Coordinates of C-alpha atoms in Angstrom, one line a residue:
X140 CA 124.1 122.4 96.0
X141 CA 120.7 123.0 93.8
X142 CA 118.7 120.0 93.3
X143 CA 115.6 119.6 91.3
X144 CA 112.9 117.1 91.3
X145 CA 110.3 116.8 88.7
X146 CA 107.1 116.0 89.9
X147 CA 104.8 116.9 92.7
X148 CA 102.7 113.4 93.2
X149 CA 103.7 111.1 95.8
X150 CA 106.8 109.9 94.6
X151 CA 108.2 113.3 94.0
X152 CA 107.2 114.6 97.4
X153 CA 108.3 111.3 99.3
X154 CA 111.6 111.8 97.6
X155 CA 111.9 115.6 98.1
X156 CA 111.4 115.1 101.7
X157 CA 114.0 112.4 102.3
X158 CA 116.5 114.5 100.1
X159 CA 116.2 117.3 102.7
X160 CA 116.0 115.3 105.7
X161 CA 119.3 113.9 104.4
X162 CA 120.8 117.0 103.0
X163 CA 119.1 120.1 105.0
X164 CA 121.6 122.7 103.6
X165 CA 120.9 121.7 100.0
X166 CA 119.0 124.3 97.5
X167 CA 116.0 121.5 96.9
X168 CA 113.0 122.9 94.3
X169 CA 110.1 120.8 93.1
X170 CA 109.0 121.5 89.6
X171 CA 105.8 120.5 88.4
X172 CA 102.8 121.4 86.4
X173 CA 100.0 119.2 88.5
X174 CA 99.4 119.1 92.1
X175 CA 97.5 117.4 94.6
X176 CA 94.2 116.3 93.2
X177 CA 95.5 116.6 89.7
X178 CA 98.0 114.1 90.0
X179 CA 97.5 110.5 89.6
X180 CA 98.3 110.0 93.3
X181 CA 94.7 111.6 94.2
X182 CA 93.0 108.6 92.5
X183 CA 94.9 106.2 94.8
X184 CA 92.8 104.0 97.5
X185 CA 96.4 104.1 99.5
X186 CA 96.5 100.4 101.0
X187 CA 99.5 99.2 101.3
X188 CA 99.5 95.9 99.4
X189 CA 102.5 95.8 96.9
X190 CA 101.8 93.2 94.3
X191 CA 103.5 90.2 93.8
X192 CA 104.5 91.1 90.5
X193 CA 105.7 94.5 91.7
X194 CA 109.5 94.4 90.7
X195 CA 112.5 96.5 90.9
X196 CA 115.8 95.1 89.3
X197 CA 116.7 92.3 91.6
X198 CA 114.5 90.5 94.4
X199 CA 116.9 91.8 97.1
X200 CA 116.4 95.9 95.9
X201 CA 112.8 95.2 95.6
X202 CA 112.0 93.7 99.1
X203 CA 114.3 96.6 100.2
X204 CA 112.1 99.0 98.8
X205 CA 108.9 97.5 100.1
X206 CA 110.2 96.9 104.0
X207 CA 111.5 100.6 104.0
X208 CA 108.5 102.1 102.8
X209 CA 106.5 99.9 105.3
X210 CA 108.7 101.2 108.0
X211 CA 108.0 104.6 106.7
X212 CA 104.4 104.4 106.7
X213 CA 103.8 102.6 109.8
X214 CA 106.3 105.1 111.9
X215 CA 104.1 108.1 110.4
X216 CA 101.4 106.0 111.6
X217 CA 102.6 105.8 114.8
X218 CA 103.4 109.4 115.6
X219 CA 101.8 112.4 116.9
X220 CA 101.4 113.4 112.7
X221 CA 99.7 110.2 111.9
X222 CA 96.0 111.4 111.4
X223 CA 97.3 114.9 110.1
X224 CA 98.9 113.1 107.4
X225 CA 96.2 110.9 106.8
X226 CA 98.1 107.6 107.7
X227 CA 96.1 104.6 110.1
X228 CA 96.0 101.1 110.3
X229 CA 93.6 98.7 108.7
X230 CA 92.5 95.2 108.3
X231 CA 91.6 93.5 105.2
X232 CA 90.3 90.4 103.7
X233 CA 91.3 88.8 100.4
X234 CA 88.9 86.0 98.8
X235 CA 89.2 84.0 95.6
X236 CA 86.9 81.3 94.2
X237 CA 89.7 80.3 91.8
X238 CA 93.1 79.7 93.1
X239 CA 95.1 79.9 96.5
X240 CA 97.8 81.6 94.7
X241 CA 95.8 84.9 94.4
X242 CA 95.1 85.2 98.3
X243 CA 98.9 84.6 98.9
X244 CA 101.3 87.8 99.0
X245 CA 104.8 86.9 99.7
X246 CA 106.0 90.4 100.3
X247 CA 103.3 90.9 103.1
X248 CA 103.3 87.5 104.9
X249 CA 106.6 88.2 106.9
X250 CA 106.2 92.3 107.2
X251 CA 102.9 93.1 108.2
X252 CA 101.8 92.9 112.1
X253 CA 99.1 90.1 111.1
X254 CA 98.8 88.0 107.9
X255 CA 97.0 84.4 108.3
X256 CA 94.4 82.3 106.3
X257 CA 90.9 83.0 106.4
X258 CA 89.1 80.3 108.7
X259 CA 86.2 78.5 107.0
X260 CA 83.9 80.7 108.9
X261 CA 85.3 84.0 107.6
X262 CA 85.1 82.5 103.8
X263 CA 81.3 82.8 104.8
X264 CA 81.6 86.8 105.6
X265 CA 81.2 88.0 102.1
X266 CA 78.3 86.4 99.7
X267 CA 80.2 84.0 97.2
X268 CA 81.7 80.6 96.7
X269 CA 84.7 81.4 98.6
X270 CA 86.9 78.7 98.5
X271 CA 90.6 80.4 99.4
X272 CA 91.2 83.7 101.7
X273 CA 93.6 85.6 103.7
X274 CA 93.2 88.1 106.6
X275 CA 95.9 90.9 107.3
X276 CA 96.5 94.1 108.8
X277 CA 98.3 96.9 107.1
X278 CA 98.4 100.9 106.8
X279 CA 96.5 103.2 104.5
X280 CA 97.1 106.5 103.6
X281 CA 94.7 109.0 102.4
X282 CA 96.6 110.9 99.5
X283 CA 93.7 113.8 99.7
X284 CA 95.1 114.5 103.3
X285 CA 98.8 113.0 102.9
X286 CA 99.7 115.0 99.8
X287 CA 99.0 118.4 101.1
X288 CA 100.5 117.6 104.5
X289 CA 104.0 116.2 102.9
X290 CA 103.6 119.8 100.7
X291 CA 104.1 121.7 103.9
X292 CA 106.2 119.3 105.5
X293 CA 108.5 119.9 102.4
X294 CA 108.1 123.7 102.4
X295 CA 108.7 123.4 106.2
X296 CA 112.1 121.8 106.1
X297 CA 113.0 124.8 103.5
X298 CA 112.2 123.2 100.0
X299 CA 110.6 125.6 97.4
X300 CA 108.0 124.5 94.7
X301 CA 107.9 126.0 91.3
X302 CA 104.6 125.7 88.8
X303 CA 106.5 124.8 85.4
X304 CA 106.1 122.7 82.6
X305 CA 109.1 120.6 81.4
X306 CA 109.7 119.8 77.8
X307 CA 113.3 118.0 78.0
X308 CA 115.2 117.4 81.0
X309 CA 118.3 119.1 79.2
X310 CA 116.6 122.2 79.2
X311 CA 117.7 122.2 83.1
X312 CA 121.4 121.5 82.2
X313 CA 123.2 124.2 83.7
X314 CA 120.6 125.4 86.3
X315 CA 120.9 122.8 88.6
X316 CA 123.5 120.1 89.8
X317 CA 121.3 117.3 89.9
X318 CA 117.6 116.3 88.6
X319 CA 115.7 113.8 90.2
X320 CA 112.8 113.1 87.7
X321 CA 109.7 111.8 89.6
X322 CA 107.5 112.8 86.7
X323 CA 105.7 109.2 86.5
X324 CA 103.5 108.8 83.0
X325 CA 105.6 112.2 82.1
X326 CA 108.6 110.2 81.6
X327 CA 107.3 108.4 78.8
X328 CA 107.8 112.1 76.7
X329 CA 110.8 113.3 79.0
X330 CA 112.9 110.0 78.4
X331 CA 111.3 108.3 75.5
X332 CA 110.7 105.4 77.8
X333 CA 109.0 102.7 75.6
X334 CA 109.0 100.4 78.7
X335 CA 106.5 102.7 80.4
X336 CA 102.9 101.9 80.0
X337 CA 99.7 103.3 80.9
X338 CA 97.1 101.0 83.2
X339 CA 94.0 102.7 83.4
X340 CA 92.2 102.4 86.4
X341 CA 88.8 103.8 87.3
X342 CA 87.3 103.9 91.1
X343 CA 84.4 105.3 92.6
X344 CA 84.3 107.0 96.0
X345 CA 81.1 106.2 97.9
X346 CA 80.0 107.5 101.7
X347 CA 79.5 104.4 103.6
X348 CA 81.2 105.2 107.2
X349 CA 79.8 101.8 108.7
X350 CA 82.8 100.2 106.8
X351 CA 85.8 99.6 108.6
X352 CA 87.3 96.5 106.9
X353 CA 88.9 96.2 103.5
X354 CA 87.8 93.7 101.3
X355 CA 89.1 92.1 98.1
X356 CA 87.7 89.7 95.6
X357 CA 88.5 87.9 92.3
X358 CA 88.4 89.9 89.0
X359 CA 90.3 92.9 90.5
X360 CA 87.2 93.8 92.8
X361 CA 87.9 95.9 95.9
X362 CA 86.3 97.7 98.6
X363 CA 88.8 100.1 100.9
X364 CA 87.5 102.3 103.6
X365 CA 89.4 105.8 103.9
X366 CA 89.0 108.5 106.3
X367 CA 85.7 110.9 106.8
X368 CA 83.3 107.4 106.0
X369 CA 84.5 107.7 102.3
X370 CA 85.0 104.1 100.8
X371 CA 86.8 103.3 97.6
X372 CA 85.3 100.9 94.9
X373 CA 87.3 99.3 92.5
X374 CA 88.4 98.7 89.9
X375 CA 89.8 98.4 86.4
X376 CA 93.3 97.3 85.0
X377 CA 93.3 98.1 81.4
X378 CA 96.9 97.6 80.1
X379 CA 98.1 100.2 77.6
X380 CA 94.7 102.3 77.9
X381 CA 95.4 106.2 77.7
X382 CA 91.1 106.7 78.2
X383 CA 90.9 109.3 80.9
X384 CA 87.2 109.9 80.7
X385 CA 84.8 108.0 82.8
X386 CA 83.4 104.9 81.5
X387 CA 79.9 104.2 82.4
X388 CA 80.2 100.5 81.6
X389 CA 83.2 100.5 84.0
X390 CA 81.3 102.1 86.9
X391 CA 78.2 99.7 86.3
X392 CA 80.5 96.7 86.5
X393 CA 82.6 98.2 89.6
X394 CA 79.3 99.0 91.6
X395 CA 77.7 95.3 90.5
X396 CA 80.9 93.5 92.0
X397 CA 81.5 95.3 94.9
X398 CA 77.7 95.6 96.1
X399 CA 77.9 91.5 95.1
X400 CA 80.8 91.3 97.6
X401 CA 79.3 93.5 100.0
X402 CA 75.8 94.1 100.0
X403 CA 75.5 96.8 102.5
X404 CA 77.1 99.1 99.7
X405 CA 73.7 98.9 97.9
X406 CA 72.6 102.6 97.1
X407 CA 75.8 104.1 99.1
X408 CA 75.6 107.5 98.0
X409 CA 78.7 108.7 95.1
X410 CA 80.9 111.3 96.6
X411 CA 82.8 111.2 93.3
X412 CA 84.5 108.8 90.7
X413 CA 87.8 109.4 88.9
X414 CA 90.1 107.8 86.2
X415 CA 93.6 107.8 86.7
X416 CA 96.8 106.2 84.4
X417 CA 99.0 104.0 86.7
X418 CA 102.9 104.5 85.3
X419 CA 103.7 100.8 84.7
X420 CA 107.4 99.8 84.3
X421 CA 108.9 96.4 84.6
X422 CA 111.5 96.9 86.5
X423 CA 110.5 100.5 88.1
X424 CA 113.3 102.7 86.9
X425 CA 115.7 103.9 89.7
X426 CA 119.2 104.7 88.3
X427 CA 121.5 107.3 87.4
X428 CA 122.1 109.0 83.7
X429 CA 124.4 111.5 82.8
X430 CA 123.1 113.6 79.8
X431 CA 124.9 115.8 77.6
X432 CA 122.9 119.1 76.9
X433 CA 124.2 122.6 75.5
X434 CA 125.6 124.0 78.6
X435 CA 127.3 120.6 80.0
X436 CA 126.4 117.7 81.4
X437 CA 123.5 116.9 83.9
X438 CA 123.3 114.4 86.5
X439 CA 119.8 112.9 86.3
X440 CA 118.6 110.4 89.1
X441 CA 115.3 108.6 87.8
X442 CA 112.6 107.4 90.2
X443 CA 109.4 106.4 88.2
X444 CA 107.5 103.5 87.1
X445 CA 105.6 102.1 90.2
X446 CA 102.3 101.3 88.4
X447 CA 99.5 101.3 91.0
X448 CA 102.1 101.0 93.9
X449 CA 103.4 104.6 94.2
X450 CA 101.9 105.3 97.4
X451 CA 102.9 101.8 98.8
X452 CA 106.5 102.1 97.5
X453 CA 107.6 105.6 97.2
X454 CA 109.4 105.8 100.4
X455 CA 111.4 103.1 99.8
X456 CA 112.4 104.1 96.4
X457 CA 113.1 107.7 97.8
X458 CA 115.8 106.4 100.3
X459 CA 117.2 104.5 97.2
X460 CA 117.7 108.0 95.4
X461 CA 119.6 109.3 98.7
X462 CA 121.7 106.5 98.1
X463 CA 122.4 107.4 94.4
X464 CA 122.8 111.0 95.3
X465 CA 125.8 110.0 97.7
X466 CA 127.1 107.9 94.7
X467 CA 126.9 110.5 92.0
X468 CA 128.9 112.8 94.3
X469 CA 131.4 110.4 95.1
X470 CA 132.9 109.8 91.2
X471 CA 132.0 113.3 90.5
X472 CA 134.2 114.5 93.2
X473 CA 132.0 117.1 94.5
X474 CA 130.2 117.6 97.7
X475 CA 127.1 118.4 99.4

């Protein structure tokens, strides 16, 4: 059985690994033209914190994706591969001066080890007129470590990787039994999907090894410690923006907001700045499509549109793809 996964970002890698674990005898190939540091996953801070607006086709499916994903990341963190894979546990505060709803997350409250209201004393940890807050413990995945690790894991399981640009899904007809589309924002062209919208994000990575706790504030302000003393400062959330260039005004705004929230970051040296286009779709697309090509019918399973939550939720949608793989073969009469 020949399976092709399009895309080598965190969604494509996690999907490929999940498929090989379920079908170790299958011939599985990743096709992609961007890898590791070239992917939008490389820009992600990697904190497990799905937005309350993150949405699959139903609330039940959305919660399953999120719960399965947390189990994957937390189990990996606890394993002997945890630090090698760039997965760790981290605590975080989220503060707001405007609304209690901002500091609540109904997906996390009963899932993570700890999620509670911030105390009056904790509301004074950071400068500002904070009226509402929450404290929680979650997991963090450093993609600059995880993606190379996952790539090697995929190869160890018997997977193959080919560097190739795809202009049309139909060009793969007759070459593979099933194509799994994890192309992220590339799906806008491959699938002519007008629901797929870029949400531009710009971040700054600084060296601040003394910071061990994440902080979120109003106006999409966040400070997320990672590995090796590097801290992600953000951010921006610019809907329908295709601008991949660094914007000096966004950089100034990010530093001003983050340094106001955590003053010890003033003069923290910059490691790098980056821009990424989050592939946002409502709902995230995980489904089966049968395409007619010149060489017959092509079976496609789509898995894209995670927005800014590809790292967070990709293990869960990957398991959904495994389920759909079983479905697609049950009605086609073939076996893996």
